[in-house]
Amino acid sequence: MITVDVVAQDRGNTRVPGARLVGFASLGVALGVVAGAIASANTSSPWRIASSVAAFLLVAVPVVAGVLALRLQAADRFGDLCIIMGCAAFFASLTLSDESLLYSVGRIAGWLIEPALVYIMLAFPSGRLTRRLERLIVGAYWFVVLVLFLPNALFLQEFPTPYPWARCGNNCPDNAFMILAREPTFLQASLRPVLEVIATLLFASAIWVMVGKIRHSTPLLRRTLIPVMAAAALHFAAYAAYLVARRQGMHLISLQWIAWLVLLSIPLFAASFVVSMLWMRVYSARALERLVPGLSKVANASQLRDLIAEALSDPSVELYYPQPDGAWWDSAGRRVALPVEVDERCVLQIADPRDPVAAIAYDAALRDQHQLVEAVGAGALTVLAQQRLTAALTSSRSELEAALGRMAAAAADERQRIERDLHDGAQQQLVTLRINLELVAEEIQRAPEGGIEHLMALGDEVDAALEGIRSLVAGIYPPLLSDAGVGEALSAFALRVSIPTTMKVEGLRRYPIEIESAVYFCCLEALQNSAKHATGASQATIRLVDDGRVLLFEVTDDGVGFAVDRAARGSGLTNMGDRLSAVGGRIWIDSAPGRGSVVRGEIPIAGKSKLLT
């Protein structure tokens, strides 16, 4: 199984149930209708329809934008914030009422709208404030509202008028929350101008941070932020202009036009989120269209990086690959430190079930595009897995060709040895026997009795020739191995070795001839090496274990041992590896100075063993 692990991303978001989305959308539309009805009932005829539509848009558009954010699987937190903003706009729209309590609730809700808008703007698109300055501005905004503006509502006889959300001009209802008999004079004369200056400065600081965020962002993130930032800048600039104009005593009709700009910029602000999210959806689709066809043409790490960078329209994309020593290399083969998650960059780690395979650093504008990021990661993982399999196949083919060459050379050497043994041993004995038979035949013709005695003596020469042939055949394939199996054959061989050897057998059965011969000759080679090279060895052990899945063998000695990583790989160990590779097995050595040596090998036997006969 292959998995893609996305590091440094919030993976908690899941698809929101459709019933919840429908419920939110219905709530937004219903609240918008109520707000529109209140506006229509409390607005004079020339402005009635416009006020009703504006109130509806103020409430419904943010809620619908939040629903679309959830539907498009953007950050859940951001979608929820948009829905909350729409609900808050509904309470702020109560300022359209002529009833004192509703009007007062609407005025207080209106104070809460502005810091909420700042938070949502600076948190876009992730729904979280990622910079210290952003958190500082939002915190200051909420401090001013909660500590200065809200307590002020307890001492005001009338809220400052005119007000962008209200249509009552300078003849608005009294404050229903006033707790004093008379309003303190310093509130209007001193505190109100200070609060308006503070609000204007906060508007300016929010716009300044937005401009800086766009200026220092990457091209991809800038394209996402510009619609949102433009709408937010319009809102805050209009609101600041409204406060200044009201302080300067601008005519009510002129103020009304600025108020319309302040109010309509809120649904425009929410709609800009939807525009940005839809643009990201189109961008994701086009990115996949560019990525998928090119995956089959990727030949190396550099080409894979270039393909991902082109598909994402992000030239800063970089790939990193883990090394056995824990370091990381980039696509150019340079040793680098794996980058960490920052405001402008995200890091995606691609892993199989065991270890990381690669990491991709990409633009933070894609932080919440989980489906696109996972698709890119899966595509990269497919290419990397294919490259690894290709490399492994090439390496295995080279190893197989080398092993076949060594086995052919070993077979040729073995044929030459057999020819040499036959020539120097059994052939010479048989030639000598033939000569002696001819001599005995001549002697029988001369002296029959003496010739018969010599003929009977030739039996020892025949026995010696037979023994030589048996020894030669036993060296090629011991009869006991084919008759009784690898356990009995190794037990018999252990009795003839110079070093005392113990046999341990667990669950052994009969196996195909190629498996038994591979285990037999590998154990012989290991045992002979122990007898020749294991200095100080007093005993050896041969252990054969059949666990039903693999046939495991171990040849252990208690000699002085050696450093495996420093020892040269001799022809004996190479031949053992070749024998086991031919039957799908493997071999390894465990040794260290002072603790003896273990030669261990295993061969898969599932479905290959047969009952001992």
Coordinates of C-alpha atoms in Angstrom, one line a residue:
M1 CA 0.0 0.0 0.0
I2 CA 1.2 3.5 -0.8
T3 CA 0.3 6.5 1.3
V4 CA 1.0 10.2 1.0
D5 CA 1.8 12.0 4.2
V6 CA 1.4 15.7 4.1
V7 CA 3.6 17.3 6.7
A8 CA 2.9 20.8 8.1
Q9 CA -0.6 20.9 6.9
D10 CA -3.9 20.8 8.7
R11 CA -5.4 17.5 7.6
G12 CA -8.4 17.7 9.9
N13 CA -10.8 19.2 7.4
T14 CA -13.2 16.8 5.9
R15 CA -16.0 17.2 3.5
V16 CA -18.9 19.0 5.2
P17 CA -22.2 17.0 5.0
G18 CA -24.6 18.4 2.4
A19 CA -27.4 18.8 4.9
R20 CA -25.3 21.1 7.0
L21 CA -24.5 23.2 3.9
V22 CA -28.1 23.5 2.9
G23 CA -29.0 24.4 6.5
F24 CA -26.4 27.2 6.5
A25 CA -27.5 28.5 3.2
S26 CA -31.2 28.5 4.2
L27 CA -30.3 30.3 7.4
G28 CA -28.4 33.0 5.5
V29 CA -31.2 33.5 3.0
A30 CA -33.8 33.6 5.8
L31 CA -31.9 36.1 7.9
G32 CA -31.3 38.2 4.7
V33 CA -35.0 38.2 4.0
V34 CA -35.8 39.3 7.6
A35 CA -33.1 42.1 7.4
G36 CA -34.6 43.2 4.1
A37 CA -38.1 43.3 5.6
I38 CA -36.9 45.4 8.5
A39 CA -35.2 47.8 6.1
S40 CA -38.3 48.1 3.9
A41 CA -40.5 48.8 6.9
N42 CA -38.3 51.5 8.3
T43 CA -37.1 53.3 5.2
S44 CA -38.8 56.1 3.3
S45 CA -40.3 55.3 -0.1
P46 CA -37.4 56.5 -2.5
W47 CA -34.9 54.3 -0.7
R48 CA -37.1 51.4 0.4
I49 CA -36.2 48.9 -2.3
A50 CA -32.5 49.8 -2.3
S51 CA -32.3 49.5 1.5
S52 CA -34.1 46.2 1.4
V53 CA -31.8 44.7 -1.2
A54 CA -28.7 46.1 0.5
A55 CA -29.8 44.6 3.8
F56 CA -30.5 41.3 2.2
L57 CA -27.0 41.3 0.5
L58 CA -25.2 42.3 3.7
V59 CA -26.5 39.2 5.5
A60 CA -27.0 36.6 2.8
V61 CA -23.8 37.0 0.7
P62 CA -21.3 36.4 3.6
V63 CA -23.3 33.3 4.7
V64 CA -23.4 31.9 1.1
A65 CA -19.7 32.7 0.7
G66 CA -19.0 30.6 3.8
V67 CA -21.2 27.8 2.5
L68 CA -19.3 27.8 -0.8
A69 CA -16.0 27.8 1.1
L70 CA -17.1 24.6 2.9
R71 CA -18.4 23.1 -0.3
L72 CA -15.2 23.8 -2.2
Q73 CA -13.3 22.2 0.7
A74 CA -11.3 25.3 1.6
A75 CA -10.3 25.7 5.2
D76 CA -13.3 24.8 7.4
R77 CA -12.4 27.5 9.9
F78 CA -12.5 30.2 7.2
G79 CA -15.9 29.0 5.9
D80 CA -17.3 29.1 9.5
L81 CA -15.9 32.6 9.9
C82 CA -17.8 33.8 6.9
I83 CA -21.0 32.3 8.1
I84 CA -20.5 34.0 11.5
M85 CA -19.8 37.3 9.8
G86 CA -23.1 37.0 7.9
C87 CA -25.0 36.3 11.1
A88 CA -23.3 39.3 12.8
A89 CA -24.3 41.5 9.8
F90 CA -27.9 40.5 10.5
F91 CA -27.7 41.8 14.0
A92 CA -26.0 45.0 12.8
S93 CA -28.8 45.5 10.3
L94 CA -31.2 45.9 13.2
T95 CA -30.1 49.5 13.3
L96 CA -32.6 49.9 10.4
S97 CA -35.4 49.5 13.0
D98 CA -37.1 52.4 14.7
E99 CA -37.5 50.4 17.9
S100 CA -35.0 51.5 20.6
L101 CA -33.9 48.0 21.8
L102 CA -33.4 46.6 18.3
Y103 CA -31.6 49.7 17.1
S104 CA -29.3 49.6 20.2
V105 CA -28.5 45.9 19.6
G106 CA -27.7 46.7 16.0
R107 CA -25.3 49.6 16.9
I108 CA -23.4 47.3 19.3
A109 CA -23.3 44.5 16.7
G110 CA -21.9 47.1 14.2
W111 CA -18.9 47.7 16.5
L112 CA -18.1 44.0 16.4
I113 CA -18.3 43.8 12.6
E114 CA -15.1 45.8 11.9
P115 CA -12.7 43.7 14.0
A116 CA -14.3 40.5 12.7
L117 CA -13.7 41.8 9.1
V118 CA -10.1 42.6 9.9
Y119 CA -9.6 39.1 11.4
I120 CA -11.2 37.4 8.4
M121 CA -9.2 39.5 5.9
L122 CA -5.8 38.9 7.5
A123 CA -6.6 35.2 8.1
F124 CA -7.4 34.5 4.4
P125 CA -7.1 31.9 2.9
S126 CA -6.2 29.5 5.8
G127 CA -8.6 31.0 8.4
R128 CA -5.6 31.5 10.8
L129 CA -3.4 34.4 11.7
T130 CA 0.1 33.3 10.9
R131 CA 2.2 36.4 11.6
R132 CA 2.8 38.2 14.9
L133 CA 1.9 41.6 13.5
E134 CA -1.4 40.3 12.2
R135 CA -2.2 38.9 15.7
L136 CA -1.2 42.2 17.2
I137 CA -3.4 44.3 15.0
V138 CA -6.5 42.1 15.5
G139 CA -5.8 42.0 19.3
A140 CA -5.6 45.8 19.4
Y141 CA -8.8 46.0 17.4
W142 CA -10.7 43.7 19.8
F143 CA -9.2 45.5 22.8
V144 CA -10.5 48.9 21.6
V145 CA -13.9 47.5 20.9
L146 CA -14.4 45.5 24.1
V147 CA -12.6 47.9 26.5
L148 CA -13.5 51.3 25.0
F149 CA -16.5 51.1 22.7
L150 CA -18.7 48.5 24.5
P151 CA -18.5 50.1 28.0
N152 CA -19.2 53.4 26.3
A153 CA -22.6 52.1 25.4
L154 CA -23.7 52.2 29.0
F155 CA -23.3 56.0 29.3
L156 CA -24.5 57.3 25.9
Q157 CA -27.9 58.7 25.7
E158 CA -27.7 58.6 21.9
F159 CA -25.3 56.8 19.7
P160 CA -23.2 59.0 17.4
T161 CA -25.2 59.9 14.2
P162 CA -25.4 59.6 11.3
Y163 CA -24.3 56.0 11.1
P164 CA -23.6 53.9 7.9
W165 CA -25.9 51.1 8.9
A166 CA -28.8 53.3 9.9
R167 CA -31.3 55.2 7.8
C168 CA -32.6 57.5 10.5
G169 CA -30.0 60.2 9.9
N170 CA -29.8 62.4 12.9
N171 CA -33.2 61.4 14.4
C172 CA -32.4 57.9 15.6
P173 CA -33.8 56.1 18.6
D174 CA -32.2 56.6 22.0
N175 CA -29.8 54.1 23.5
A176 CA -31.7 51.4 25.3
F177 CA -28.7 50.3 27.4
M178 CA -27.9 53.6 29.1
I179 CA -27.7 53.2 32.9
L180 CA -27.3 56.9 33.9
A181 CA -29.9 59.6 34.1
R182 CA -27.8 62.0 32.0
E183 CA -25.0 61.5 29.6
P184 CA -21.6 62.7 30.9
T185 CA -20.5 65.8 28.8
F186 CA -16.9 64.6 28.3
L187 CA -18.1 61.6 26.3
Q188 CA -19.2 63.7 23.3
A189 CA -16.6 66.4 23.7
S190 CA -13.5 64.3 24.4
L191 CA -13.9 60.6 24.2
R192 CA -15.8 60.4 21.0
P193 CA -13.1 62.2 18.9
V194 CA -10.4 59.9 20.4
L195 CA -12.4 56.8 19.6
E196 CA -12.9 57.9 16.0
V197 CA -9.2 58.7 15.6
I198 CA -8.3 55.3 17.0
A199 CA -10.7 53.6 14.7
T200 CA -9.3 55.5 11.7
L201 CA -5.7 54.5 12.7
L202 CA -6.8 50.9 13.0
F203 CA -8.3 51.0 9.6
A204 CA -5.1 52.5 8.2
S205 CA -3.0 49.9 9.9
A206 CA -5.1 47.0 8.5
I207 CA -4.8 48.4 5.0
W208 CA -1.0 48.9 5.5
V209 CA -0.6 45.3 6.6
M210 CA -2.6 44.1 3.6
V211 CA -0.5 46.0 1.2
G212 CA 2.7 44.7 2.8
K213 CA 1.3 41.1 2.7
I214 CA 0.6 41.4 -1.1
R215 CA 4.0 43.1 -1.8
H216 CA 6.0 40.4 0.0
S217 CA 3.9 37.4 -1.2
T218 CA 4.8 35.0 -4.0
P219 CA 3.2 35.6 -7.4
L220 CA 0.8 32.7 -7.0
L221 CA -0.3 33.9 -3.5
R222 CA -0.5 37.5 -4.7
R223 CA -3.0 36.5 -7.4
T224 CA -5.1 34.8 -4.7
L225 CA -5.0 37.7 -2.3
I226 CA -5.5 40.7 -4.6
P227 CA -9.4 40.4 -5.0
V228 CA -9.8 40.0 -1.2
M229 CA -7.4 42.8 -0.3
A230 CA -8.9 45.2 -2.9
A231 CA -12.4 44.7 -1.5
A232 CA -11.2 45.0 2.1
A233 CA -9.2 48.1 1.3
L234 CA -12.3 49.6 -0.3
H235 CA -14.4 48.9 2.9
F236 CA -11.9 50.3 5.4
A237 CA -11.0 53.3 3.3
A238 CA -14.7 54.1 2.9
Y239 CA -15.4 53.7 6.6
A240 CA -12.4 55.9 7.5
A241 CA -13.6 58.5 5.0
Y242 CA -17.1 58.3 6.5
L243 CA -15.8 59.0 10.0
V244 CA -13.7 62.0 8.8
A245 CA -16.6 63.4 6.7
R246 CA -19.0 63.1 9.7
R247 CA -16.5 64.8 11.9
Q248 CA -16.2 67.6 9.4
G249 CA -20.0 68.0 9.3
M250 CA -20.5 66.9 5.6
H251 CA -24.1 67.2 4.4
L252 CA -26.3 64.2 5.2
I253 CA -27.0 63.3 1.5
S254 CA -23.3 63.2 0.7
L255 CA -22.6 61.1 3.8
Q256 CA -25.3 58.7 2.6
W257 CA -23.5 57.9 -0.6
I258 CA -20.3 57.1 1.4
A259 CA -22.4 54.9 3.7
W260 CA -23.7 53.0 0.7
L261 CA -20.1 52.4 -0.3
V262 CA -19.3 51.2 3.2
L263 CA -22.2 48.8 3.3
L264 CA -22.0 47.3 -0.2
S265 CA -18.3 46.7 0.2
I266 CA -19.1 44.0 2.8
P267 CA -21.0 41.7 0.4
L268 CA -18.3 42.6 -2.2
F269 CA -15.7 41.6 0.4
A270 CA -17.4 38.2 0.9
A271 CA -17.9 37.7 -2.8
S272 CA -14.1 38.3 -3.4
F273 CA -13.5 35.2 -1.3
V274 CA -15.6 33.2 -3.6
V275 CA -13.8 34.6 -6.6
S276 CA -10.4 33.7 -5.1
M277 CA -11.6 30.2 -4.2
L278 CA -13.1 29.6 -7.7
W279 CA -9.9 30.8 -9.3
M280 CA -8.0 28.3 -7.2
R281 CA -10.3 25.5 -8.4
V282 CA -9.7 26.4 -12.0
Y283 CA -6.0 26.7 -11.3
S284 CA -6.0 23.2 -9.7
A285 CA -7.8 21.6 -12.7
R286 CA -5.4 23.2 -15.1
A287 CA -2.4 22.1 -13.0
L288 CA -3.6 18.5 -13.0
E289 CA -4.1 18.7 -16.8
R290 CA -0.5 19.8 -17.2
L291 CA 0.9 17.3 -14.6
V292 CA -0.7 14.0 -15.4
P293 CA 0.3 13.6 -19.1
G294 CA 3.9 14.5 -18.3
L295 CA 4.4 12.0 -15.5
S296 CA 5.0 9.1 -18.0
K297 CA 7.8 11.2 -19.7
V298 CA 9.8 11.9 -16.5
A299 CA 13.2 10.3 -16.5
N300 CA 15.0 11.8 -13.6
A301 CA 14.6 13.9 -10.4
S302 CA 15.4 17.2 -12.3
Q303 CA 12.7 16.5 -14.9
L304 CA 10.2 15.7 -12.1
R305 CA 10.9 19.0 -10.4
D306 CA 10.5 20.9 -13.6
L307 CA 7.2 19.2 -14.4
I308 CA 5.7 20.0 -11.0
A309 CA 7.0 23.6 -11.1
E310 CA 5.4 24.0 -14.6
A311 CA 2.1 22.4 -13.6
L312 CA 1.8 24.5 -10.5
S313 CA 3.0 27.7 -12.2
D314 CA 5.5 27.9 -9.3
P315 CA 9.1 28.2 -10.4
S316 CA 10.2 28.0 -6.7
V317 CA 9.1 24.4 -6.3
E318 CA 11.9 22.2 -5.1
L319 CA 12.2 18.4 -4.5
Y320 CA 14.2 16.9 -1.7
Y321 CA 15.2 13.2 -1.3
P322 CA 16.2 11.5 2.0
Q323 CA 19.5 9.7 2.3
P324 CA 20.5 6.7 4.5
D325 CA 22.5 9.0 6.9
G326 CA 19.5 11.2 7.6
A327 CA 20.5 14.0 5.3
W328 CA 18.5 15.4 2.4
W329 CA 19.5 16.1 -1.2
D330 CA 17.8 18.5 -3.6
S331 CA 17.0 17.5 -7.2
A332 CA 20.4 18.7 -8.3
G333 CA 22.2 16.3 -6.0
R334 CA 23.3 18.9 -3.4
R335 CA 23.2 18.2 0.3
V336 CA 20.7 20.5 1.9
A337 CA 18.7 21.0 5.1
L338 CA 15.0 20.1 4.7
P339 CA 13.1 23.5 4.8
V340 CA 10.5 24.0 7.5
E341 CA 7.0 25.4 7.1
V342 CA 7.0 29.2 6.8
D343 CA 4.4 31.9 5.8
E344 CA 5.3 31.8 2.1
R345 CA 6.3 28.1 1.8
C346 CA 4.7 24.8 2.6
V347 CA 6.5 21.4 2.8
L348 CA 4.9 18.1 1.6
Q349 CA 6.6 14.9 2.7
I350 CA 5.8 11.9 0.5
A351 CA 6.1 8.5 2.3
D352 CA 5.5 4.9 1.7
P353 CA 4.3 2.7 4.6
R354 CA 7.8 2.7 6.1
D355 CA 10.0 5.7 5.3
P356 CA 9.9 9.2 3.6
V357 CA 10.5 8.9 -0.1
A358 CA 10.7 12.7 -1.0
A359 CA 9.6 16.1 0.1
I360 CA 8.2 19.0 -2.0
A361 CA 8.5 22.7 -1.0
Y362 CA 5.8 24.7 -2.7
D363 CA 3.9 28.0 -2.6
A364 CA 1.8 28.7 0.6
A365 CA -1.1 29.8 -1.7
L366 CA -1.7 26.0 -2.0
R367 CA -1.8 25.4 1.7
D368 CA -5.5 24.6 1.7
Q369 CA -5.7 22.9 -1.7
H370 CA -5.5 19.5 -0.2
Q371 CA -6.8 17.6 -3.2
L372 CA -4.4 19.2 -5.6
V373 CA -1.4 18.8 -3.2
E374 CA -2.3 15.1 -2.6
A375 CA -2.7 14.5 -6.3
V376 CA 0.8 16.1 -6.9
G377 CA 2.2 14.0 -4.1
A378 CA 0.7 10.8 -5.5
G379 CA 1.9 11.5 -9.0
A380 CA 5.4 12.2 -7.7
L381 CA 5.3 9.0 -5.6
T382 CA 4.3 7.0 -8.7
V383 CA 7.2 8.4 -10.7
L384 CA 9.6 7.8 -7.8
A385 CA 8.4 4.3 -7.2
Q386 CA 8.7 3.6 -11.0
Q387 CA 12.2 4.9 -11.0
R388 CA 13.2 2.9 -7.9
L389 CA 11.7 -0.3 -9.5
T390 CA 13.5 0.4 -12.7
A391 CA 16.8 0.9 -10.9
A392 CA 16.2 -2.2 -8.8
L393 CA 15.4 -4.2 -11.9
T394 CA 18.5 -2.9 -13.7
S395 CA 20.6 -3.7 -10.7
S396 CA 19.0 -7.2 -10.3
R397 CA 19.6 -7.9 -14.0
S398 CA 23.2 -6.9 -13.7
E399 CA 23.6 -9.0 -10.6
L400 CA 21.9 -11.9 -12.3
E401 CA 24.1 -11.6 -15.4
A402 CA 27.2 -11.5 -13.1
A403 CA 25.9 -14.5 -11.1
L404 CA 25.2 -16.5 -14.3
G405 CA 28.7 -15.6 -15.5
R406 CA 30.3 -16.8 -12.2
M407 CA 28.2 -19.9 -12.2
A408 CA 29.3 -20.7 -15.8
A409 CA 32.9 -20.1 -14.8
A410 CA 32.4 -22.3 -11.7
A411 CA 30.9 -25.0 -13.9
A412 CA 33.8 -24.8 -16.3
D413 CA 36.2 -25.0 -13.4
E414 CA 34.3 -28.0 -12.0
R415 CA 34.5 -29.8 -15.3
Q416 CA 38.2 -29.2 -15.5
R417 CA 38.6 -30.5 -11.9
I418 CA 36.6 -33.6 -12.7
E419 CA 38.6 -34.1 -15.9
R420 CA 41.8 -33.7 -13.9
D421 CA 40.7 -36.0 -11.1
L422 CA 39.6 -38.6 -13.6
H423 CA 42.9 -38.3 -15.5
D424 CA 45.1 -38.3 -12.4
G425 CA 43.0 -40.8 -10.4
A426 CA 40.6 -43.3 -11.9
Q427 CA 42.0 -43.1 -15.5
Q428 CA 45.6 -43.8 -14.3
Q429 CA 44.4 -46.6 -12.1
L430 CA 42.4 -48.2 -14.9
V431 CA 45.4 -47.8 -17.4
T432 CA 47.6 -49.5 -14.8
L433 CA 45.0 -52.2 -14.3
R434 CA 44.9 -52.8 -18.1
I435 CA 48.6 -53.1 -18.3
N436 CA 48.7 -55.5 -15.3
L437 CA 46.0 -57.6 -16.9
E438 CA 48.0 -57.9 -20.1
L439 CA 51.0 -58.9 -18.1
V440 CA 49.0 -61.4 -16.1
A441 CA 47.6 -62.9 -19.3
E442 CA 51.1 -63.5 -20.7
E443 CA 52.1 -65.0 -17.4
I444 CA 49.1 -67.4 -17.4
Q445 CA 50.3 -68.6 -20.7
R446 CA 53.8 -69.3 -19.3
A447 CA 52.9 -70.4 -15.8
P448 CA 49.2 -70.8 -15.1
E449 CA 49.4 -71.2 -11.4
G450 CA 51.5 -68.0 -10.8
G451 CA 49.4 -66.0 -13.2
I452 CA 46.2 -66.9 -11.3
E453 CA 47.7 -65.6 -8.1
H454 CA 48.7 -62.4 -9.7
L455 CA 45.2 -62.1 -11.2
M456 CA 43.6 -62.5 -7.8
A457 CA 45.9 -59.7 -6.4
L458 CA 44.5 -57.3 -9.0
G459 CA 41.2 -57.2 -7.1
D460 CA 42.8 -54.6 -4.7
E461 CA 43.5 -52.4 -7.6
V462 CA 40.0 -52.7 -8.9
D463 CA 38.7 -51.8 -5.4
A464 CA 40.9 -48.7 -5.3
A465 CA 39.7 -47.6 -8.7
L466 CA 36.1 -48.0 -7.6
E467 CA 36.7 -46.1 -4.4
G468 CA 38.3 -43.3 -6.4
I469 CA 35.2 -43.1 -8.6
R470 CA 32.9 -43.2 -5.6
S471 CA 34.8 -40.3 -4.0
L472 CA 34.6 -38.3 -7.2
V473 CA 30.9 -38.9 -7.6
A474 CA 30.3 -38.0 -3.9
G475 CA 32.1 -34.7 -4.5
I476 CA 29.7 -33.9 -7.4
Y477 CA 26.5 -34.9 -5.6
P478 CA 26.6 -37.2 -2.5
P479 CA 24.3 -40.2 -2.8
L480 CA 23.2 -39.7 0.8
L481 CA 21.9 -36.2 -0.1
S482 CA 19.5 -37.7 -2.7
D483 CA 18.6 -40.7 -0.6
A484 CA 18.1 -39.3 2.8
G485 CA 18.0 -35.5 2.4
V486 CA 20.1 -32.5 3.4
G487 CA 19.9 -33.2 7.2
E488 CA 21.4 -36.7 7.0
A489 CA 24.0 -35.6 4.4
L490 CA 25.2 -32.8 6.5
S491 CA 25.3 -35.0 9.6
A492 CA 27.5 -37.5 7.8
F493 CA 29.8 -34.7 6.6
A494 CA 30.0 -33.2 10.1
L495 CA 31.6 -36.4 11.3
R496 CA 34.5 -36.0 8.9
V497 CA 35.3 -32.3 9.7
S498 CA 38.4 -31.5 11.8
I499 CA 36.4 -29.2 14.1
P500 CA 33.8 -30.9 16.4
T501 CA 30.4 -30.1 14.9
T502 CA 26.8 -30.3 16.3
M503 CA 23.7 -30.7 14.2
K504 CA 20.4 -29.1 15.2
V505 CA 17.3 -29.8 13.1
E506 CA 13.8 -28.3 13.5
G507 CA 10.8 -29.3 11.3
L508 CA 13.0 -30.5 8.4
R509 CA 11.3 -32.2 5.4
R510 CA 12.3 -33.1 1.9
Y511 CA 12.7 -30.4 -0.7
P512 CA 13.4 -30.1 -4.4
I513 CA 16.9 -31.2 -5.4
E514 CA 18.1 -27.6 -6.2
I515 CA 17.1 -26.4 -2.7
E516 CA 18.7 -29.3 -0.9
S517 CA 21.9 -29.1 -2.9
A518 CA 22.1 -25.3 -2.4
V519 CA 21.8 -25.6 1.4
Y520 CA 24.2 -28.6 1.5
F521 CA 27.0 -27.0 -0.4
C522 CA 26.6 -23.6 1.3
C523 CA 26.9 -25.3 4.7
L524 CA 29.9 -27.3 3.5
E525 CA 31.6 -24.2 2.3
A526 CA 30.8 -22.4 5.6
L527 CA 32.0 -25.3 7.7
Q528 CA 35.2 -25.7 5.7
N529 CA 35.9 -22.0 6.2
S530 CA 35.4 -22.4 9.9
A531 CA 37.8 -25.3 10.0
K532 CA 40.4 -23.4 7.9
H533 CA 40.1 -19.8 9.0
A534 CA 38.3 -19.7 12.4
T535 CA 41.4 -19.3 14.6
G536 CA 40.8 -20.6 18.1
A537 CA 37.5 -22.3 17.2
S538 CA 36.8 -25.3 19.4
Q539 CA 33.4 -26.2 18.1
A540 CA 30.9 -25.5 15.3
T541 CA 27.1 -25.8 15.0
I542 CA 24.9 -26.4 12.0
R543 CA 21.3 -25.4 12.5
L544 CA 18.5 -26.2 10.0
V545 CA 15.0 -24.8 10.6
D546 CA 11.8 -25.1 8.5
D547 CA 9.2 -22.6 9.8
G548 CA 6.8 -23.4 6.9
R549 CA 7.7 -20.2 5.1
V550 CA 11.5 -20.3 4.7
L551 CA 14.2 -22.9 5.1
L552 CA 16.8 -21.3 7.4
F553 CA 20.4 -22.6 7.9
E554 CA 23.1 -21.3 10.2
V555 CA 26.7 -22.4 10.6
T556 CA 28.2 -21.0 13.8
D557 CA 31.7 -21.2 15.2
D558 CA 33.2 -19.9 18.5
G559 CA 36.4 -18.6 16.9
V560 CA 38.0 -15.2 17.3
G561 CA 35.7 -13.7 14.6
F562 CA 36.5 -10.8 12.3
A563 CA 35.2 -7.4 11.1
V564 CA 32.7 -8.1 8.4
D565 CA 32.9 -4.7 6.8
R566 CA 36.7 -4.9 6.5
A567 CA 37.0 -8.4 5.2
A568 CA 37.4 -9.1 1.5
R569 CA 34.5 -11.0 -0.1
G570 CA 36.1 -14.3 -1.3
S571 CA 35.0 -16.6 -4.1
G572 CA 33.5 -19.1 -1.5
L573 CA 31.0 -16.5 -0.2
T574 CA 30.3 -15.3 -3.7
N575 CA 29.6 -18.9 -4.9
M576 CA 27.3 -19.4 -1.9
G577 CA 25.4 -16.2 -2.7
D578 CA 25.1 -17.3 -6.3
R579 CA 23.7 -20.7 -5.3
L580 CA 21.1 -19.2 -3.0
S581 CA 20.1 -16.5 -5.5
A582 CA 19.4 -19.2 -8.1
V583 CA 16.7 -20.6 -5.8
G584 CA 15.4 -17.2 -4.5
G585 CA 17.4 -17.2 -1.3
R586 CA 19.9 -14.9 0.4
I587 CA 22.9 -15.1 2.7
W588 CA 24.6 -12.8 5.2
I589 CA 27.4 -13.0 7.7
D590 CA 27.3 -11.9 11.3
S591 CA 30.7 -11.6 13.0
A592 CA 32.9 -9.3 15.1
P593 CA 36.3 -9.7 16.7
G594 CA 36.1 -11.7 19.8
R595 CA 32.6 -13.3 19.3
G596 CA 32.9 -15.9 16.6
S597 CA 31.1 -16.0 13.2
V598 CA 27.6 -16.9 12.0
V599 CA 26.9 -17.7 8.3
R600 CA 23.1 -17.5 7.9
G601 CA 21.0 -18.1 4.8
E602 CA 17.3 -18.6 4.0
I603 CA 15.3 -19.9 1.0
P604 CA 11.6 -19.4 0.5
I605 CA 9.9 -22.9 0.6
A606 CA 6.2 -22.1 0.6
G607 CA 4.6 -24.7 -1.6
K608 CA 8.0 -26.3 -2.4
S609 CA 8.6 -28.8 0.4
K610 CA 7.4 -32.4 0.4
L611 CA 7.1 -35.0 3.2
L612 CA 10.2 -36.9 4.2
T613 CA 10.2 -40.3 2.6

